[in-house]
Amino acid sequence: MKNPIRYCLIIIVLLGVGYWGFNSWKHKTSLGELIIIEATFMQYVCGDENDDAKVEKVSDSRYNFLLGKDINPETENSLDPIDFKDYFYDNRTDQYYMTYRLKGSLEQNSRSGCSDSAPRFYVEEIERLDGTHRVVKK
């Protein structure tokens, strides 16, 4: 009786580890190369918990398809994430629409953000274009 239960538990654990490993591999292989973009943080109807940014400039012409579109900036370090809206402004309406320079990688096959259509952009470096609040995350 105990053997079938133990085998089921082992199978469940192995499936869980396999699922996690596959998603980790998929994430790592879907990141593009490092690019620099300039983007303006927006406030949308979905509320104050949004940190989507509208792309205004890209450093690599292969990413011109992002111009005028939203991205969802995130850090790769899930243990110490930066919530960009809290770091750069106090959630006041007059502080939205600030422009930032972001250096990072675009995740090719992801959709997130306010409309569930913005690709994730994993940020390694961020700078407000007035020269303040420079953060480096690796």
Coordinates of N, CA and C in Angstrom, one line a residue:
M1 N 0.8 -1.2 0.0 CA 0.0 0.0 0.0 C 0.9 1.3 0.0
K2 N 1.9 1.3 0.8 CA 2.7 2.5 0.9 C 3.6 2.7 -0.3
N3 N 4.0 1.7 -1.0 CA 4.8 1.8 -2.2 C 4.1 2.6 -3.3
P4 N 2.8 2.3 -3.6 CA 2.2 3.1 -4.7 C 2.1 4.6 -4.3
I5 N 1.8 4.9 -3.0 CA 1.7 6.3 -2.6 C 3.1 7.0 -2.7
R6 N 4.1 6.3 -2.4 CA 5.5 6.9 -2.5 C 5.9 7.1 -3.9
Y7 N 5.5 6.2 -4.8 CA 5.8 6.3 -6.2 C 5.0 7.5 -6.8
C8 N 3.8 7.7 -6.4 CA 3.0 8.8 -6.9 C 3.6 10.1 -6.4
L9 N 4.1 10.2 -5.2 CA 4.7 11.4 -4.7 C 6.0 11.7 -5.4
I10 N 6.8 10.7 -5.7 CA 8.0 10.9 -6.4 C 7.7 11.4 -7.8
I11 N 6.7 10.8 -8.5 CA 6.3 11.2 -9.8 C 5.9 12.7 -9.8
I12 N 5.1 13.1 -8.8 CA 4.6 14.4 -8.7 C 5.8 15.4 -8.5
V13 N 6.7 15.1 -7.7 CA 7.9 15.9 -7.4 C 8.7 16.0 -8.7
L14 N 8.9 14.9 -9.4 CA 9.7 14.9 -10.7 C 9.0 15.8 -11.7
L15 N 7.7 15.7 -11.8 CA 6.9 16.5 -12.8 C 7.1 18.0 -12.4
G16 N 7.0 18.3 -11.2 CA 7.1 19.7 -10.7 C 8.5 20.2 -11.1
V17 N 9.6 19.5 -10.8 CA 10.9 19.9 -11.1 C 11.1 20.0 -12.6
G18 N 10.6 19.1 -13.3 CA 10.7 19.1 -14.8 C 10.0 20.4 -15.4
Y19 N 8.8 20.7 -14.8 CA 8.1 21.8 -15.3 C 8.8 23.1 -15.0
W20 N 9.4 23.2 -13.8 CA 10.2 24.4 -13.4 C 11.4 24.5 -14.3
G21 N 12.1 23.4 -14.5 CA 13.3 23.4 -15.4 C 13.0 23.8 -16.8
F22 N 11.9 23.3 -17.4 CA 11.5 23.7 -18.7 C 11.2 25.2 -18.8
N23 N 10.4 25.7 -17.9 CA 10.1 27.1 -17.9 C 11.4 28.0 -17.7
S24 N 12.3 27.6 -16.9 CA 13.6 28.3 -16.7 C 14.4 28.3 -18.0
W25 N 14.5 27.2 -18.6 CA 15.2 27.0 -19.9 C 14.5 27.9 -21.0
K26 N 13.2 27.8 -21.0 CA 12.4 28.6 -22.0 C 12.7 30.1 -21.8
H27 N 12.7 30.6 -20.6 CA 12.9 32.0 -20.3 C 14.3 32.4 -20.8
K28 N 15.3 31.6 -20.4 CA 16.7 31.9 -20.8 C 17.0 31.9 -22.3
T29 N 16.3 31.1 -23.0 CA 16.5 31.0 -24.4 C 15.7 32.0 -25.2
S30 N 14.7 32.6 -24.5 CA 13.8 33.6 -25.2 C 14.3 35.0 -25.0
L31 N 15.3 35.3 -24.2 CA 15.8 36.6 -24.1 C 16.7 37.0 -25.3
G32 N 16.5 38.2 -25.8 CA 17.3 38.8 -26.8 C 18.6 39.3 -26.3
E33 N 19.3 39.9 -27.2 CA 20.6 40.5 -26.8 C 20.3 41.9 -26.1
L34 N 21.4 42.4 -25.4 CA 21.3 43.7 -24.7 C 21.0 44.8 -25.7
I35 N 20.0 45.6 -25.4 CA 19.7 46.8 -26.1 C 19.5 47.9 -25.2
I36 N 19.5 49.1 -25.7 CA 19.2 50.3 -24.9 C 18.0 51.0 -25.5
I37 N 17.0 51.3 -24.7 CA 15.8 51.9 -25.2 C 15.5 53.2 -24.3
E38 N 14.8 54.1 -24.8 CA 14.3 55.2 -24.1 C 12.8 55.0 -24.0
A39 N 12.2 55.1 -22.9 CA 10.8 54.8 -22.7 C 10.2 55.8 -21.7
T40 N 8.9 56.1 -21.9 CA 8.2 56.9 -20.9 C 7.2 56.1 -20.1
F41 N 7.3 56.2 -18.8 CA 6.4 55.4 -18.0 C 5.0 56.1 -18.0
M42 N 4.0 55.2 -18.1 CA 2.6 55.6 -18.4 C 1.7 55.2 -17.2
Q43 N 0.6 55.9 -17.0 CA -0.4 55.5 -16.1 C -1.7 55.2 -16.9
Y44 N -2.1 54.0 -16.8 CA -3.3 53.6 -17.6 C -4.5 53.4 -16.7
V45 N -5.6 53.1 -17.3 CA -6.9 52.9 -16.6 C -6.8 51.7 -15.6
C46 N -5.9 50.8 -15.8 CA -5.8 49.6 -14.9 C -5.3 50.0 -13.5
G47 N -4.9 51.2 -13.3 CA -4.6 51.6 -11.9 C -3.2 52.0 -11.6
D48 N -3.0 52.2 -10.4 CA -1.7 52.7 -9.9 C -0.6 51.6 -9.9
E49 N -1.0 50.3 -10.0 CA -0.1 49.2 -9.9 C 0.6 48.9 -11.2
N50 N 0.5 49.8 -12.2 CA 1.0 49.6 -13.5 C 2.3 50.3 -13.7
D51 N 3.3 49.6 -14.3 CA 4.5 50.3 -14.6 C 4.9 50.0 -16.1
D52 N 3.9 50.0 -16.9 CA 4.2 49.9 -18.4 C 4.9 51.1 -18.8
A53 N 5.7 51.0 -19.9 CA 6.5 52.1 -20.4 C 6.3 52.1 -21.9
K54 N 6.1 53.3 -22.5 CA 5.9 53.4 -24.0 C 7.3 53.7 -24.6
V55 N 7.7 52.9 -25.5 CA 9.1 53.0 -26.1 C 9.1 54.2 -27.1
E56 N 10.1 55.0 -26.9 CA 10.3 56.2 -27.8 C 11.5 56.0 -28.7
K57 N 12.6 55.3 -28.3 CA 13.8 55.2 -29.0 C 14.4 53.9 -28.7
V58 N 15.1 53.2 -29.7 CA 15.8 52.0 -29.5 C 17.2 52.1 -30.1
S59 N 18.2 51.4 -29.5 CA 19.5 51.5 -30.0 C 19.8 50.6 -31.2
D60 N 19.0 49.6 -31.5 CA 19.2 48.7 -32.5 C 18.0 48.7 -33.5
S61 N 18.2 49.0 -34.7 CA 17.1 49.1 -35.7 C 16.3 47.8 -35.8
R62 N 16.8 46.7 -35.4 CA 16.0 45.4 -35.5 C 14.9 45.5 -34.5
Y63 N 14.9 46.4 -33.5 CA 13.8 46.5 -32.5 C 12.9 47.7 -32.8
N64 N 12.9 48.2 -34.0 CA 12.1 49.3 -34.3 C 10.6 49.0 -34.2
F65 N 10.3 47.7 -34.2 CA 8.8 47.3 -34.0 C 8.3 47.7 -32.7
L66 N 9.2 48.0 -31.7 CA 8.8 48.4 -30.4 C 8.4 49.9 -30.3
L67 N 8.8 50.7 -31.3 CA 8.6 52.1 -31.2 C 7.1 52.4 -31.1
G68 N 6.7 53.2 -30.1 CA 5.3 53.5 -29.9 C 4.5 52.5 -29.2
K69 N 5.1 51.3 -28.9 CA 4.4 50.2 -28.2 C 4.9 50.2 -26.7
D70 N 4.1 49.5 -25.9 CA 4.4 49.4 -24.5 C 5.3 48.2 -24.2
I71 N 6.2 48.3 -23.2 CA 6.9 47.2 -22.6 C 6.6 47.1 -21.1
N72 N 6.9 46.0 -20.5 CA 6.8 45.9 -19.1 C 8.2 45.6 -18.5
P73 N 8.8 46.7 -18.0 CA 10.2 46.5 -17.4 C 10.2 45.7 -16.1
E74 N 11.1 44.8 -16.0 CA 11.3 44.0 -14.8 C 12.7 43.7 -14.6
T75 N 13.1 43.3 -13.4 CA 14.5 42.9 -13.1 C 14.5 41.3 -13.2
E76 N 15.6 40.8 -13.6 CA 15.8 39.3 -13.6 C 15.9 38.7 -12.3
N77 N 16.4 39.5 -11.3 CA 16.6 39.0 -9.9 C 15.2 38.9 -9.2
S78 N 14.6 37.8 -9.2 CA 13.3 37.7 -8.6 C 13.3 37.8 -7.0
L79 N 14.5 37.6 -6.4 CA 14.6 37.7 -5.0 C 14.7 39.2 -4.5
D80 N 15.1 40.1 -5.4 CA 15.2 41.5 -5.0 C 14.7 42.4 -6.2
P81 N 13.4 42.3 -6.5 CA 12.9 43.0 -7.6 C 12.7 44.5 -7.3
I82 N 12.9 45.3 -8.3 CA 12.6 46.8 -8.1 C 11.3 47.0 -8.7
D83 N 10.4 47.7 -8.0 CA 9.1 48.1 -8.6 C 9.4 49.5 -9.1
F84 N 9.5 49.7 -10.4 CA 10.0 50.9 -10.9 C 9.2 52.1 -10.6
K85 N 7.9 51.9 -10.5 CA 7.0 53.1 -10.2 C 7.2 53.6 -8.8
D86 N 7.5 52.7 -7.9 CA 7.8 53.1 -6.5 C 9.2 53.7 -6.4
Y87 N 10.1 53.2 -7.1 CA 11.5 53.7 -7.0 C 11.7 55.1 -7.6
F88 N 11.0 55.4 -8.7 CA 11.3 56.6 -9.4 C 10.3 57.8 -9.1
Y89 N 9.2 57.5 -8.6 CA 8.2 58.5 -8.3 C 7.3 58.1 -7.2
D90 N 6.6 59.0 -6.6 CA 5.7 58.7 -5.4 C 4.3 58.5 -5.8
N91 N 4.1 58.0 -7.0 CA 2.7 57.6 -7.5 C 1.8 58.8 -7.6
R92 N 2.4 60.0 -7.8 CA 1.6 61.2 -8.0 C 1.4 61.4 -9.5
T93 N 0.2 61.8 -9.9 CA -0.1 62.0 -11.3 C 0.8 62.9 -12.0
D94 N 1.3 64.0 -11.3 CA 2.2 64.9 -12.0 C 3.6 64.3 -12.2
Q95 N 3.9 63.2 -11.7 CA 5.2 62.6 -11.9 C 5.2 61.4 -12.9
Y96 N 4.0 61.1 -13.5 CA 4.0 60.2 -14.6 C 4.5 60.8 -15.9
Y97 N 4.7 60.0 -16.9 CA 5.2 60.5 -18.2 C 6.7 61.0 -18.1
M98 N 7.5 60.5 -17.2 CA 8.9 60.7 -17.2 C 9.6 59.7 -18.1
T99 N 10.7 60.2 -18.7 CA 11.4 59.3 -19.7 C 12.6 58.8 -19.1
Y100 N 12.9 57.5 -19.3 CA 14.1 56.8 -18.8 C 14.8 56.1 -19.9
R101 N 16.1 55.9 -19.7 CA 16.9 55.1 -20.5 C 17.1 53.7 -19.8
L102 N 16.7 52.7 -20.5 CA 16.8 51.3 -20.0 C 17.7 50.5 -20.8
K103 N 18.6 49.8 -20.1 CA 19.5 48.8 -20.8 C 19.1 47.4 -20.4
G104 N 18.8 46.5 -21.3 CA 18.4 45.2 -20.9 C 18.1 44.3 -22.1
S105 N 17.3 43.3 -21.9 CA 17.0 42.3 -22.9 C 15.5 42.1 -23.0
L106 N 15.0 42.0 -24.2 CA 13.5 41.8 -24.4 C 13.3 40.3 -24.4
E107 N 12.3 39.9 -23.6 CA 11.8 38.5 -23.7 C 10.9 38.3 -24.9
Q108 N 11.3 37.5 -25.8 CA 10.6 37.4 -27.1 C 9.1 36.9 -26.9
N109 N 8.9 35.9 -26.1 CA 7.6 35.2 -26.1 C 6.9 35.4 -24.8
S110 N 6.8 36.7 -24.4 CA 6.0 37.0 -23.1 C 5.0 38.1 -23.4
R111 N 4.0 38.0 -22.6 CA 2.9 39.1 -22.7 C 2.5 39.4 -21.2
S112 N 2.6 40.6 -20.9 CA 2.2 41.0 -19.5 C 1.8 42.5 -19.5
G113 N 1.8 43.1 -18.4 CA 1.4 44.5 -18.3 C -0.1 44.7 -18.2
C114 N -0.5 46.0 -18.3 CA -1.8 46.4 -18.2 C -2.8 45.7 -19.1
S115 N -2.4 45.6 -20.4 CA -3.3 45.0 -21.4 C -3.0 43.5 -21.7
D116 N -2.0 42.9 -21.0 CA -1.5 41.6 -21.3 C -1.0 41.5 -22.7
S117 N -0.5 42.6 -23.3 CA 0.1 42.5 -24.6 C 1.5 43.1 -24.6
A118 N 2.0 43.6 -23.5 CA 3.3 44.2 -23.5 C 4.4 43.2 -23.2
P119 N 5.4 43.1 -24.0 CA 6.5 42.1 -23.7 C 7.3 42.6 -22.5
R120 N 7.8 41.6 -21.8 CA 8.7 41.9 -20.7 C 10.1 42.4 -21.1
F121 N 10.6 43.4 -20.5 CA 11.9 43.9 -20.8 C 12.7 43.8 -19.5
Y122 N 13.7 42.8 -19.5 CA 14.5 42.6 -18.3 C 15.6 43.6 -18.2
V123 N 15.6 44.5 -17.2 CA 16.4 45.7 -17.1 C 17.7 45.3 -16.3
E124 N 18.8 45.7 -16.8 CA 20.1 45.6 -16.1 C 20.5 47.0 -15.6
E125 N 20.1 48.0 -16.3 CA 20.5 49.4 -15.9 C 19.4 50.3 -16.3
I126 N 19.1 51.3 -15.4 CA 18.1 52.3 -15.7 C 18.6 53.6 -15.2
E127 N 18.2 54.6 -16.0 CA 18.6 56.0 -15.7 C 17.5 57.0 -16.1
R128 N 17.2 57.9 -15.2 CA 16.2 58.9 -15.6 C 17.0 59.9 -16.4
L129 N 16.4 60.4 -17.5 CA 17.2 61.1 -18.5 C 17.6 62.5 -18.0
D130 N 17.2 62.9 -16.8 CA 17.7 64.1 -16.2 C 19.0 63.9 -15.5
G131 N 19.5 62.6 -15.5 CA 20.7 62.2 -14.9 C 20.7 61.7 -13.5
T132 N 19.5 61.6 -12.9 CA 19.4 61.2 -11.5 C 18.9 59.7 -11.4
H133 N 19.0 59.1 -10.3 CA 18.4 57.8 -9.9 C 19.0 56.7 -10.8
R134 N 20.3 56.6 -10.9 CA 20.9 55.5 -11.7 C 21.0 54.3 -10.9
V135 N 20.5 53.2 -11.4 CA 20.5 51.9 -10.7 C 21.1 50.8 -11.6
V136 N 22.0 50.0 -11.1 CA 22.5 48.9 -11.9 C 22.1 47.6 -11.2
K137 N 21.5 46.7 -12.0 CA 21.1 45.4 -11.4 C 21.6 44.3 -12.4
K138 N 22.4 43.4 -11.8 CA 22.9 42.3 -12.6 C 22.6 41.0 -12.0

